[in-house]
Short mmCIF file of C-alpha atoms and ligand atoms in Angstrom, two decimals:
data_model
loop_
_atom_site.label_atom_id
_atom_site.label_comp_id
_atom_site.label_asym_id
_atom_site.label_seq_id
_atom_site.Cartn_x
_atom_site.Cartn_y
_atom_site.Cartn_z
CA MET A 1 -7.90 -7.57 -23.20
CA GLN A 2 -8.87 -3.97 -23.02
CA ILE A 3 -8.04 -2.55 -19.50
CA PRO A 4 -10.03 0.70 -18.86
CA ASP A 5 -8.26 3.98 -18.53
CA TYR A 6 -6.93 4.41 -14.95
CA ARG A 7 -9.03 7.64 -14.65
CA ASP A 8 -12.41 5.59 -14.98
CA GLU A 9 -13.82 3.98 -11.93
CA PRO A 10 -12.90 0.33 -12.45
CA PHE A 11 -15.70 -1.18 -10.34
CA GLU A 12 -18.42 -1.63 -12.98
CA TRP A 13 -15.84 -3.31 -15.24
CA TYR A 14 -14.76 -5.69 -12.34
CA ARG A 15 -18.40 -6.62 -11.87
CA GLU A 16 -18.80 -7.46 -15.55
CA MET A 17 -15.56 -9.49 -15.62
CA ARG A 18 -16.53 -11.38 -12.46
CA ASN A 19 -19.78 -12.37 -14.01
CA LYS A 20 -18.82 -12.93 -17.56
CA ALA A 21 -15.17 -13.74 -17.78
CA PRO A 22 -13.57 -14.04 -14.22
CA VAL A 23 -10.35 -15.65 -15.62
CA VAL A 24 -8.95 -14.17 -18.82
CA LYS A 25 -5.90 -15.24 -20.74
CA ASP A 26 -4.43 -12.93 -23.30
CA GLY A 27 -1.08 -14.08 -24.76
CA ASN A 28 1.13 -14.67 -21.81
CA SER A 29 -0.87 -12.46 -19.41
CA VAL A 30 -3.72 -13.84 -17.25
CA PHE A 31 -6.22 -11.70 -15.27
CA LEU A 32 -8.10 -12.78 -12.21
CA PHE A 33 -11.25 -11.09 -10.85
CA ARG A 34 -12.79 -13.46 -8.27
CA TYR A 35 -12.00 -13.47 -4.63
CA ASP A 36 -11.47 -17.23 -4.35
CA ASP A 37 -9.18 -17.35 -7.45
CA CYS A 38 -7.21 -14.24 -6.20
CA LYS A 39 -6.69 -15.95 -2.87
CA GLU A 40 -5.77 -19.21 -4.36
CA VAL A 41 -2.96 -17.68 -6.46
CA LEU A 42 -1.61 -15.48 -3.72
CA GLY A 43 -1.75 -18.48 -1.31
CA ASN A 44 0.38 -20.72 -3.57
CA PHE A 45 3.95 -19.32 -3.75
CA ARG A 46 5.19 -22.67 -5.04
CA VAL A 47 3.41 -22.24 -8.30
CA PHE A 48 2.87 -18.47 -8.37
CA SER A 49 6.20 -16.78 -7.89
CA SER A 50 7.12 -13.21 -6.88
CA GLN A 51 10.61 -13.78 -8.28
CA PHE A 52 10.10 -11.94 -11.38
CA ARG A 53 13.76 -11.39 -12.11
CA ASP A 54 14.10 -15.18 -12.95
CA PHE A 55 11.74 -14.48 -15.90
CA MET A 56 12.83 -10.90 -16.66
CA ASP A 57 14.65 -9.53 -19.65
CA LYS A 58 18.35 -10.33 -18.81
CA GLU A 59 19.46 -6.78 -19.06
CA VAL A 60 16.97 -5.39 -16.62
CA ALA A 61 17.59 -8.21 -14.09
CA ALA A 62 21.43 -7.55 -14.31
CA GLN A 63 20.77 -3.81 -13.67
CA LEU A 64 18.71 -4.68 -10.61
CA ASN A 65 21.39 -7.04 -9.29
CA MET A 66 24.00 -4.28 -9.49
CA MET A 67 21.99 -1.89 -7.40
CA ALA A 68 20.25 -3.20 -4.32
CA ALA A 69 19.68 -6.63 -2.84
CA PRO A 70 16.28 -7.99 -3.99
CA SER A 71 13.50 -6.75 -1.61
CA ILE A 72 11.29 -9.20 0.19
CA LEU A 73 8.50 -8.25 -2.11
CA ILE A 74 10.14 -10.03 -5.08
CA LEU A 75 11.67 -13.00 -3.22
CA ASP A 76 10.02 -16.46 -2.83
CA PRO A 77 10.62 -18.75 0.31
CA PRO A 78 13.00 -19.86 1.56
CA LYS A 79 14.94 -16.64 0.97
CA HIS A 80 11.79 -14.59 1.56
CA THR A 81 11.14 -16.26 4.91
CA LYS A 82 14.73 -15.62 6.17
CA MET A 83 14.58 -11.83 5.27
CA ARG A 84 11.09 -11.53 6.55
CA ASN A 85 11.97 -13.05 9.96
CA LEU A 86 14.86 -10.58 10.20
CA VAL A 87 12.70 -7.42 9.51
CA ASN A 88 9.58 -8.59 11.38
CA ARG A 89 11.03 -7.45 14.78
CA ALA A 90 10.79 -3.95 13.67
CA PHE A 91 7.08 -4.31 12.75
CA THR A 92 5.55 -6.17 15.78
CA PRO A 93 2.04 -4.77 16.57
CA ARG A 94 3.49 -3.81 20.07
CA ARG A 95 6.33 -1.72 18.53
CA ILE A 96 3.92 -0.18 15.99
CA GLN A 97 1.39 0.68 18.79
CA SER A 98 4.10 2.54 20.56
CA TYR A 99 4.09 5.12 17.69
CA GLU A 100 0.50 6.20 18.24
CA GLY A 101 1.24 9.26 20.29
CA GLU A 102 3.82 10.50 17.86
CA ILE A 103 1.30 9.93 14.83
CA ARG A 104 -1.34 11.88 16.67
CA LYS A 105 1.21 14.74 17.44
CA ILE A 106 2.12 14.88 13.79
CA SER A 107 -1.54 14.80 12.50
CA GLU A 108 -2.57 17.65 14.95
CA GLY A 109 0.43 19.65 13.92
CA LEU A 110 -0.31 19.37 10.20
CA LEU A 111 -4.04 20.38 10.67
CA ASP A 112 -3.06 23.23 13.04
CA GLN A 113 -1.27 24.76 10.05
CA GLN A 114 -4.51 24.63 8.04
CA LYS A 115 -6.28 27.99 8.49
CA ASN A 116 -8.36 28.08 5.34
CA THR A 117 -12.01 26.74 5.13
CA VAL A 118 -11.27 25.12 1.77
CA PHE A 119 -7.95 23.19 1.45
CA ASP A 120 -6.38 20.26 -0.20
CA LEU A 121 -6.53 17.33 2.11
CA VAL A 122 -3.65 15.51 0.27
CA SER A 123 -0.94 18.11 0.57
CA SER A 124 -2.07 19.06 4.11
CA LEU A 125 -2.53 15.79 5.78
CA SER A 126 -2.69 12.44 3.97
CA TYR A 127 0.56 12.94 1.89
CA PRO A 128 2.86 14.28 4.63
CA LEU A 129 1.66 12.14 7.42
CA PRO A 130 3.11 8.75 6.26
CA VAL A 131 6.27 10.33 4.96
CA LEU A 132 6.97 12.12 8.31
CA VAL A 133 6.14 8.94 10.22
CA ILE A 134 8.40 6.75 8.28
CA SER A 135 11.12 9.20 8.37
CA ARG A 136 10.76 9.38 12.23
CA ILE A 137 10.71 5.54 12.43
CA LEU A 138 13.69 5.19 10.18
CA GLY A 139 15.49 8.04 12.07
CA VAL A 140 15.97 10.27 9.09
CA PRO A 141 16.53 13.90 9.60
CA GLU A 142 13.30 16.06 9.01
CA GLU A 143 15.10 18.34 6.56
CA ASN A 144 15.24 15.50 4.15
CA MET A 145 11.45 15.21 4.04
CA THR A 146 11.11 16.96 0.74
CA ARG A 147 13.55 14.58 -0.89
CA PHE A 148 11.85 11.70 0.67
CA LYS A 149 8.51 12.77 -0.74
CA GLU A 150 9.99 12.93 -4.22
CA TRP A 151 11.51 9.51 -3.88
CA SER A 152 8.32 7.87 -2.59
CA ASP A 153 6.39 9.51 -5.46
CA LYS A 154 8.53 8.16 -8.13
CA LEU A 155 8.89 4.81 -6.45
CA ALA A 156 5.06 4.39 -6.27
CA MET A 157 4.83 5.22 -9.86
CA ASN A 158 7.24 2.53 -10.65
CA LEU A 159 5.81 -0.28 -8.56
CA GLY A 160 4.63 -3.19 -10.52
CA ARG A 161 6.54 -2.01 -13.56
CA MET A 162 9.37 -3.88 -14.93
CA GLY A 163 11.85 -1.20 -15.75
CA VAL A 164 14.33 0.37 -13.18
CA ASP A 165 15.00 4.01 -12.72
CA MET A 166 18.77 3.73 -12.30
CA ALA A 167 19.50 7.33 -11.36
CA LEU A 168 16.86 7.22 -8.60
CA GLN A 169 18.08 3.87 -7.31
CA LYS A 170 21.69 5.10 -7.08
CA GLU A 171 20.62 8.40 -5.33
CA MET A 172 18.64 6.49 -2.68
CA SER A 173 21.30 3.72 -2.24
CA ASP A 174 23.93 6.37 -1.72
CA TYR A 175 21.79 8.24 0.78
CA PHE A 176 20.89 5.16 2.81
CA GLY A 177 24.43 3.65 2.53
CA LYS A 178 25.75 6.82 4.29
CA LEU A 179 22.98 6.77 6.94
CA ILE A 180 23.60 3.07 7.85
CA GLU A 181 27.40 3.73 8.13
CA GLU A 182 26.70 6.56 10.51
CA ARG A 183 24.25 4.48 12.60
CA LYS A 184 26.73 1.62 12.94
CA HIS A 185 28.92 3.95 14.98
CA SER A 186 26.08 5.21 17.21
CA LEU A 187 23.11 2.85 17.38
CA GLY A 188 19.72 4.40 18.48
CA ASP A 189 16.12 3.42 18.97
CA ASP A 190 15.38 3.92 15.27
CA LEU A 191 14.43 1.25 12.71
CA ILE A 192 17.75 1.31 10.85
CA SER A 193 19.59 0.67 14.17
CA LEU A 194 17.20 -2.21 14.85
CA LEU A 195 17.84 -3.74 11.37
CA ILE A 196 21.56 -3.45 11.89
CA GLU A 197 21.31 -5.31 15.11
CA SER A 198 18.75 -7.89 13.85
CA GLU A 199 19.99 -11.52 14.02
CA VAL A 200 18.09 -14.78 13.40
CA ASP A 201 19.84 -18.15 13.51
CA GLY A 202 23.29 -16.30 13.37
CA GLU A 203 22.24 -14.38 10.16
CA ARG A 204 22.31 -10.53 9.90
CA LEU A 205 21.20 -8.25 7.22
CA THR A 206 23.91 -6.87 4.91
CA LYS A 207 24.20 -3.02 4.26
CA GLN A 208 22.90 -3.71 0.85
CA GLU A 209 19.86 -5.60 2.25
CA ILE A 210 19.11 -2.85 4.78
CA THR A 211 19.32 -0.14 2.00
CA GLY A 212 16.90 -2.26 -0.27
CA PHE A 213 14.54 -2.75 2.71
CA SER A 214 14.45 0.94 3.46
CA ILE A 215 13.70 1.75 -0.07
CA LEU A 216 10.92 -0.82 -0.18
CA LEU A 217 9.41 0.94 2.89
CA LEU A 218 9.29 4.29 1.02
CA ALA A 219 7.88 2.52 -2.06
CA ALA A 220 5.33 0.41 -0.37
CA GLY A 221 4.20 2.38 2.61
CA ASN A 222 3.77 6.06 1.70
CA GLU A 223 1.64 6.45 -1.27
CA THR A 224 -0.52 3.53 -0.21
CA THR A 225 -1.27 5.09 3.29
CA THR A 226 -1.91 8.43 1.57
CA ASN A 227 -4.49 6.88 -0.59
CA LEU A 228 -6.15 5.00 2.26
CA ILE A 229 -6.61 8.26 4.23
CA GLY A 230 -7.76 10.18 1.16
CA ASN A 231 -10.07 7.41 -0.12
CA SER A 232 -11.68 7.25 3.31
CA ILE A 233 -12.51 10.87 3.51
CA LEU A 234 -13.80 10.88 -0.04
CA THR A 235 -16.05 8.02 0.71
CA LEU A 236 -17.26 9.45 3.99
CA SER A 237 -18.30 12.48 2.12
CA GLU A 238 -20.18 10.46 -0.50
CA TYR A 239 -22.20 8.85 2.17
CA PRO A 240 -23.92 11.71 4.08
CA GLY A 241 -24.13 11.23 7.79
CA THR A 242 -21.15 8.96 8.12
CA PHE A 243 -18.67 11.62 9.23
CA GLN A 244 -21.18 12.62 12.03
CA LEU A 245 -21.63 8.98 12.83
CA LEU A 246 -17.91 8.68 13.45
CA LYS A 247 -17.80 11.86 15.48
CA GLU A 248 -20.50 10.45 17.79
CA LYS A 249 -19.24 6.96 17.81
CA PRO A 250 -15.40 7.00 17.39
CA TYR A 251 -15.14 3.36 18.26
CA LEU A 252 -16.53 2.70 14.71
CA ILE A 253 -13.43 4.18 13.13
CA GLN A 254 -11.58 0.92 13.14
CA SER A 255 -14.20 -0.91 11.11
CA THR A 256 -14.54 2.17 8.86
CA VAL A 257 -10.87 1.97 7.91
CA GLU A 258 -11.34 -1.81 7.06
CA GLU A 259 -14.44 -0.99 4.98
CA SER A 260 -12.49 1.79 3.18
CA LEU A 261 -9.71 -0.65 2.44
CA ARG A 262 -12.25 -3.03 0.97
CA TYR A 263 -14.39 -0.52 -0.88
CA ARG A 264 -11.62 1.67 -2.41
CA SER A 265 -8.52 -0.54 -2.22
CA PRO A 266 -5.36 1.64 -2.37
CA VAL A 267 -3.63 -1.28 -4.21
CA GLN A 268 -6.05 -2.49 -6.86
CA SER A 269 -3.83 -5.20 -8.31
CA THR A 270 -0.62 -7.26 -7.82
CA ARG A 271 1.22 -9.82 -9.90
CA ARG A 272 2.71 -13.24 -9.89
CA VAL A 273 4.58 -15.28 -12.53
CA ALA A 274 3.62 -18.93 -12.96
CA LYS A 275 6.52 -21.37 -12.45
CA GLU A 276 4.37 -24.48 -13.51
CA ASN A 277 1.33 -25.09 -15.71
CA TYR A 278 -1.82 -24.61 -13.56
CA SER A 279 -5.55 -24.57 -14.31
CA ILE A 280 -7.93 -22.01 -12.72
CA GLY A 281 -11.60 -21.71 -13.56
CA GLY A 282 -11.08 -23.98 -16.57
CA VAL A 283 -8.34 -21.70 -17.94
CA GLU A 284 -4.82 -23.13 -18.54
CA ILE A 285 -2.09 -20.96 -17.10
CA GLY A 286 1.33 -21.84 -18.63
CA ARG A 287 4.85 -21.69 -17.10
CA GLY A 288 6.20 -18.09 -17.52
CA ASP A 289 2.72 -16.52 -17.75
CA PHE A 290 2.21 -13.29 -15.71
CA VAL A 291 -0.85 -13.33 -13.56
CA SER A 292 -2.56 -10.02 -12.58
CA VAL A 293 -4.60 -10.51 -9.40
CA PHE A 294 -7.28 -7.75 -9.02
CA LEU A 295 -7.48 -7.21 -5.33
CA GLY A 296 -10.01 -4.30 -5.91
CA SER A 297 -12.39 -6.69 -7.67
CA ALA A 298 -11.90 -9.62 -5.13
CA ASN A 299 -12.90 -7.13 -2.44
CA ARG A 300 -16.27 -6.44 -4.11
CA ASP A 301 -17.06 -10.04 -4.96
CA GLU A 302 -20.85 -10.61 -4.31
CA GLU A 303 -20.05 -14.27 -3.52
CA ILE A 304 -18.18 -13.12 -0.40
CA PHE A 305 -19.58 -9.79 0.68
CA SER A 306 -23.21 -8.80 1.08
CA GLU A 307 -24.07 -5.56 -0.71
CA PRO A 308 -20.45 -5.22 -2.00
CA GLU A 309 -21.10 -2.01 -3.88
CA LYS A 310 -22.19 -0.36 -0.68
CA PHE A 311 -19.86 1.30 1.92
CA ILE A 312 -20.97 0.15 5.36
CA PRO A 313 -18.78 1.72 8.02
CA ASP A 314 -19.78 -1.00 10.65
CA ARG A 315 -19.57 -3.94 8.27
CA LYS A 316 -19.02 -7.25 10.16
CA GLU A 317 -16.69 -10.00 9.02
CA ASN A 318 -14.80 -7.97 6.49
CA ARG A 319 -12.44 -10.53 4.98
CA HIS A 320 -10.98 -8.12 2.45
CA ILE A 321 -7.57 -8.85 0.89
CA ALA A 322 -6.44 -5.22 0.41
CA PHE A 323 -3.23 -6.08 2.20
CA GLY A 324 -2.67 -9.28 0.11
CA GLU A 325 -2.75 -12.75 1.21
CA GLY A 326 -0.18 -15.45 2.20
CA VAL A 327 3.56 -15.03 2.74
CA HIS A 328 3.69 -11.52 1.21
CA PHE A 329 0.86 -10.22 3.42
CA CYS A 330 1.58 -6.54 3.96
CA LEU A 331 4.28 -6.16 6.61
CA GLY A 332 3.13 -2.59 7.19
CA ALA A 333 -0.58 -3.25 7.77
CA PRO A 334 -0.56 -2.51 11.44
CA LEU A 335 1.24 0.79 10.80
CA ALA A 336 -1.22 1.69 7.86
CA ARG A 337 -4.20 0.86 9.93
CA LEU A 338 -2.86 2.91 12.94
CA GLU A 339 -2.03 5.98 10.79
CA ALA A 340 -5.54 5.95 9.07
CA LYS A 341 -7.26 5.46 12.44
CA VAL A 342 -5.50 8.30 13.97
CA ALA A 343 -6.05 10.51 10.89
CA LEU A 344 -9.77 9.89 10.98
CA GLU A 345 -9.95 10.37 14.79
CA THR A 346 -8.21 13.71 14.29
CA VAL A 347 -10.40 15.15 11.58
CA THR A 348 -13.71 13.81 13.17
CA ALA A 349 -12.85 15.21 16.54
CA ARG A 350 -11.79 18.63 15.10
CA TYR A 351 -14.37 19.42 12.36
CA GLY A 352 -18.21 19.19 12.30
CA ASN A 353 -17.97 17.85 8.75
CA LEU A 354 -15.30 17.57 6.05
CA ARG A 355 -17.05 17.84 2.64
CA VAL A 356 -14.90 16.83 -0.43
CA ILE A 357 -15.50 19.09 -3.40
CA LYS A 358 -16.07 16.47 -6.27
CA PRO A 359 -12.60 15.60 -7.63
CA SER A 360 -12.01 15.51 -11.43
CA PRO A 361 -10.98 12.17 -12.93
CA ASP A 362 -7.73 14.00 -13.94
CA ASP A 363 -6.84 14.34 -10.37
CA ARG A 364 -6.54 10.55 -10.01
CA LEU A 365 -3.14 9.10 -9.65
CA ASP A 366 -1.55 8.24 -13.02
CA SER A 367 -1.53 4.46 -12.11
CA ASP A 368 -3.65 1.43 -12.84
CA ILE A 369 -2.27 -0.33 -9.79
CA MET A 370 -2.76 2.34 -7.10
CA TYR A 371 -6.12 3.88 -6.59
CA GLY A 372 -6.24 7.39 -5.08
CA TYR A 373 -6.15 11.09 -5.80
CA ARG A 374 -3.33 13.47 -6.12
CA LYS A 375 -5.51 16.27 -4.88
CA LEU A 376 -8.76 16.19 -2.79
CA MET A 377 -10.18 19.75 -2.16
CA VAL A 378 -12.28 19.75 0.99
CA GLN A 379 -14.43 22.31 2.73
CA LYS A 380 -14.37 22.16 6.62
CA GLU A 381 -17.66 22.93 8.45
CA ASN A 382 -17.80 23.63 12.24
C1 HEM B 401 -3.12 1.20 3.16
C2 HEM B 401 -1.83 1.06 3.08
C3 HEM B 401 -1.19 -0.29 2.44
C4 HEM B 401 -1.69 -1.06 1.56
C5 HEM B 401 -3.03 -1.17 0.89
C6 HEM B 401 -0.63 -2.04 1.31
C7 HEM B 401 -0.88 -3.10 0.45
C8 HEM B 401 0.10 -4.17 0.37
C9 HEM B 401 -0.06 -5.37 -0.44
C10 HEM B 401 -1.36 -5.67 -1.25
C11 HEM B 401 1.07 -6.13 -0.34
C12 HEM B 401 1.28 -7.52 -0.96
C13 HEM B 401 1.74 -7.35 -2.38
C14 HEM B 401 1.90 -8.76 -3.11
O1 HEM B 401 1.65 -9.73 -2.41
O2 HEM B 401 2.39 -8.70 -4.18
C15 HEM B 401 1.99 -5.38 0.51
C16 HEM B 401 3.22 -5.82 0.88
C17 HEM B 401 4.19 -5.11 1.62
N1 HEM B 401 3.85 -3.90 2.24
FE1 HEM B 401 2.12 -2.80 2.29
N2 HEM B 401 0.44 -1.76 2.05
C18 HEM B 401 0.29 -0.60 2.73
C19 HEM B 401 0.99 0.17 3.63
C20 HEM B 401 2.32 -0.33 3.94
C21 HEM B 401 3.17 0.29 4.93
C22 HEM B 401 2.78 1.51 5.75
C23 HEM B 401 4.35 -0.34 4.90
C24 HEM B 401 5.62 -0.09 5.66
C25 HEM B 401 5.94 1.07 6.16
C26 HEM B 401 4.18 -1.42 3.93
C27 HEM B 401 5.14 -2.33 3.76
C28 HEM B 401 5.00 -3.55 2.85
C29 HEM B 401 6.09 -4.50 2.70
C30 HEM B 401 7.46 -4.45 3.36
C31 HEM B 401 5.50 -5.47 1.92
C32 HEM B 401 6.27 -6.79 1.37
C33 HEM B 401 5.94 -7.92 2.29
C34 HEM B 401 6.57 -9.23 1.81
O3 HEM B 401 6.87 -9.30 0.62
O4 HEM B 401 6.61 -10.15 2.67
N3 HEM B 401 2.94 -1.36 3.45
N4 HEM B 401 1.42 -4.20 0.95
#
């Protein structure tokens, strides 16, 4: 199957596929475009596994085993359940809510530095914000932020790919290994200390597991949140009057964030591997087939959403699956939602309007999984 270039808008192609060929099998790859099919696969971990290493090239799997413990993203229950229970404590809505003041301070501080009328929203706000927030939460010194940014960049680009950047893995493992050792001797209120102390049914996380989890947070949380904020501002700018609407009615910001997640999903697709034969939409999926689930298409399915191609800031019953579905539902969803809400509150309170200067397709991230822009020039108006 011919997948469009990542720089093209994928939405027209999705629509065509949903209508003409919602389930495609091409060799041992399967592609799903409809909401119900995507949900069915993500909701059935018994058949559709995230444990890719069981089906990977032996050499790559061995390399992975040498480095960090498998992250929860690529584990199936029951191992996944045990790990997820251990890390859940750090991500309860109450704990996340307690970061709101800090997130607001960081957002305000970043925008205070922005004196020009025309500036790049990504490098000024949407990129540094999640990196600064996660480093504060993890308790990482601020001077390491540049290194953090580089790591999360590289990690995001590798997400969903089978290969492993060994040098990068080693650099990060060494860094977190040292940090964990330091924390063990002086526990604080940070996430790493919390993970060291976490215990469920007498089980604790090993140093290797805490390292793997910290790396996953950088990989899964930064680029995605950057894109959520950037995509939201871009879409507001494409729909005249919506920025002013949020200025007047800030209580609509929450539903706007949800609509942005649906309309321009930061993660456009995820994958599973079939452990058994299974039939979907009359197409036979075989054991060992890799299944691509297009979240970005599911979120525009006309069977589920009215006027799916339209951005409606106060859309009701927005059942998007931008954060996935089932046991792997995004652990960081409350944090991503909070960061995007605070970012939109900050810019709408501060500016009369923020007009995005039409970005070039070449400014799009070089990824067919992530949807977002590396650069978004904006013009502020009072
Ligand atoms: C807008 C921002 C975000 C989006 C769109 C997003 C999307 C997703 C999706 C689709 C999945 C499921 C993948 C799958 O089932 O294959 C996922 C899982 C995950 N996300 Fe997020 N994410 C975002 C932000 C974050 C943040 C801020 C964090 C943490 C700091 C985070 C941590 C995780 C983790 C740990 C998992 C794995 C959960 C598991 O396997 O049980 N994410 N995310």
